[in-house]
Amino acid sequence: MPQNPAHNPIDNWLSLTSNEGTTRRVYEMTPDDKHIGNPAIRAIHGGVVTLFLERVAELEISKEESAPFSCVIVNTNVDFLRSAKLKPMFGAAVIVRRGRRLAVVNAKAWQDDPERLVGQATISLKID
Amino acid sequence: MSKQDLAQGESIADWETFGRLFVGSSHPLFSQLNMNLIHISKTGVVVHATIGESFKVSPEGPEANVGALTIILDSIFGLALFAHIQEMNPIATINLKTEYVGSPSVGLELKCNASCFAIEGKIARMRGEVCDVKSGEVLATSTGAFMIGTAGPSFFSRKGT
């Protein structure tokens, strides 16, 4: 059963918050040891980066909706551009297309510099 | 075999033991997905897993965030690649494409398989899927591209190497 994406306990697990910036919303994740993939380099697991980008996409959709709705992710295509270290990670999203039943969102993640992405994803969502 | 016994580029005599260490309860992330190695060979890996409470979509229901499936798939892709190339070279995920077909639930026993279907130069191609153990229902399928021989230490690296 699809859920309202604005109320999701996974945000606690990701330690995820959001800020209304001047030109866009920026989401922030504070990683810790439970998010590590490779213990040798203490990098955030690629699946966790993906999960963060998916949440950014869902939350961006939910903030644009005026009426109650729910959504499910159909697919995610993610590129890993740099190793994500164990420090705050930021995300932002652009809704490429919001149709009656489907939405496509581009989401990006970075750490120290928004011009040096750690990952980017295109996420398709079915909206009810 | 211990985690400290493995060096970059080293072959592993006992892949089953390595596989159990890789997905085992001592890993900070994998332990939250209760991953249990079922099979490992050059041709592929099979793992059973159950998604933990932390991945719930809402406090009320059992539905889990589908991103947990990508965490599992990315993880076993790495393990399957190590087993395929029969070496502990550093690897990195380049890209993942995951189709979420069904809704996973917290506590549901999952069967997760992964294999390497092509290597060209330093690029390995992986594919896998996650199914409900009892019903056989496919919950997610994924393909991915990995780079072999990246900079930095491999998964279990001796200190100083």
PDB file of N, CA and C in Angstrom, chain B residues 27 38 53 56 66 90 94 106 120 130 142 159:
ATOM      1  N   HIS B  27      29.295  -6.665  10.163  1.00  0.00           N
ATOM      2  CA  HIS B  27      29.264  -5.492   9.283  1.00  0.00           C
ATOM      3  C   HIS B  27      28.149  -4.552   9.767  1.00  0.00           C
ATOM      4  N   ILE B  38      23.918 -18.258   1.309  1.00  0.00           N
ATOM      5  CA  ILE B  38      23.401 -19.583   0.972  1.00  0.00           C
ATOM      6  C   ILE B  38      24.333 -20.297  -0.001  1.00  0.00           C
ATOM      7  N   GLU B  53      13.489  -3.381  11.041  1.00  0.00           N
ATOM      8  CA  GLU B  53      12.466  -2.380  11.392  1.00  0.00           C
ATOM      9  C   GLU B  53      12.864  -0.957  11.000  1.00  0.00           C
ATOM     10  N   LYS B  56      11.269   0.676   7.806  1.00  0.00           N
ATOM     11  CA  LYS B  56       9.820   0.794   7.615  1.00  0.00           C
ATOM     12  C   LYS B  56       9.448   2.085   6.915  1.00  0.00           C
ATOM     13  N   VAL B  66      11.751   0.553  -0.451  1.00  0.00           N
ATOM     14  CA  VAL B  66      12.320  -0.299  -1.490  1.00  0.00           C
ATOM     15  C   VAL B  66      13.827  -0.101  -1.621  1.00  0.00           C
ATOM     16  N   PRO B  90      40.194  -4.033  -5.409  1.00  0.00           N
ATOM     17  CA  PRO B  90      39.232  -2.973  -5.088  1.00  0.00           C
ATOM     18  C   PRO B  90      38.259  -2.788  -6.257  1.00  0.00           C
ATOM     19  N   ILE B  94      29.720   1.706 -10.547  1.00  0.00           N
ATOM     20  CA  ILE B  94      29.628   2.838 -11.460  1.00  0.00           C
ATOM     21  C   ILE B  94      28.179   3.291 -11.589  1.00  0.00           C
ATOM     22  N   VAL B 106       8.945  -5.570   6.113  1.00  0.00           N
ATOM     23  CA  VAL B 106       9.900  -5.839   7.183  1.00  0.00           C
ATOM     24  C   VAL B 106       9.655  -7.256   7.695  1.00  0.00           C
ATOM     25  N   GLU B 120      34.514  -6.648 -19.540  1.00  0.00           N
ATOM     26  CA  GLU B 120      35.266  -6.120 -20.681  1.00  0.00           C
ATOM     27  C   GLU B 120      36.292  -5.146 -20.140  1.00  0.00           C
ATOM     28  N   VAL B 130      15.733  -9.906  -6.319  1.00  0.00           N
ATOM     29  CA  VAL B 130      15.288 -10.238  -4.973  1.00  0.00           C
ATOM     30  C   VAL B 130      13.870 -10.793  -5.070  1.00  0.00           C
ATOM     31  N   SER B 142      17.778  -5.937 -10.859  1.00  0.00           N
ATOM     32  CA  SER B 142      18.761  -4.873 -11.003  1.00  0.00           C
ATOM     33  C   SER B 142      19.878  -5.288 -11.926  1.00  0.00           C
ATOM     34  N   LYS B 159      46.115  -3.569   7.408  1.00  0.00           N
ATOM     35  CA  LYS B 159      46.510  -2.208   7.787  1.00  0.00           C
ATOM     36  C   LYS B 159      47.803  -1.863   7.071  1.00  0.00           C
TER      37      LYS B 159
END
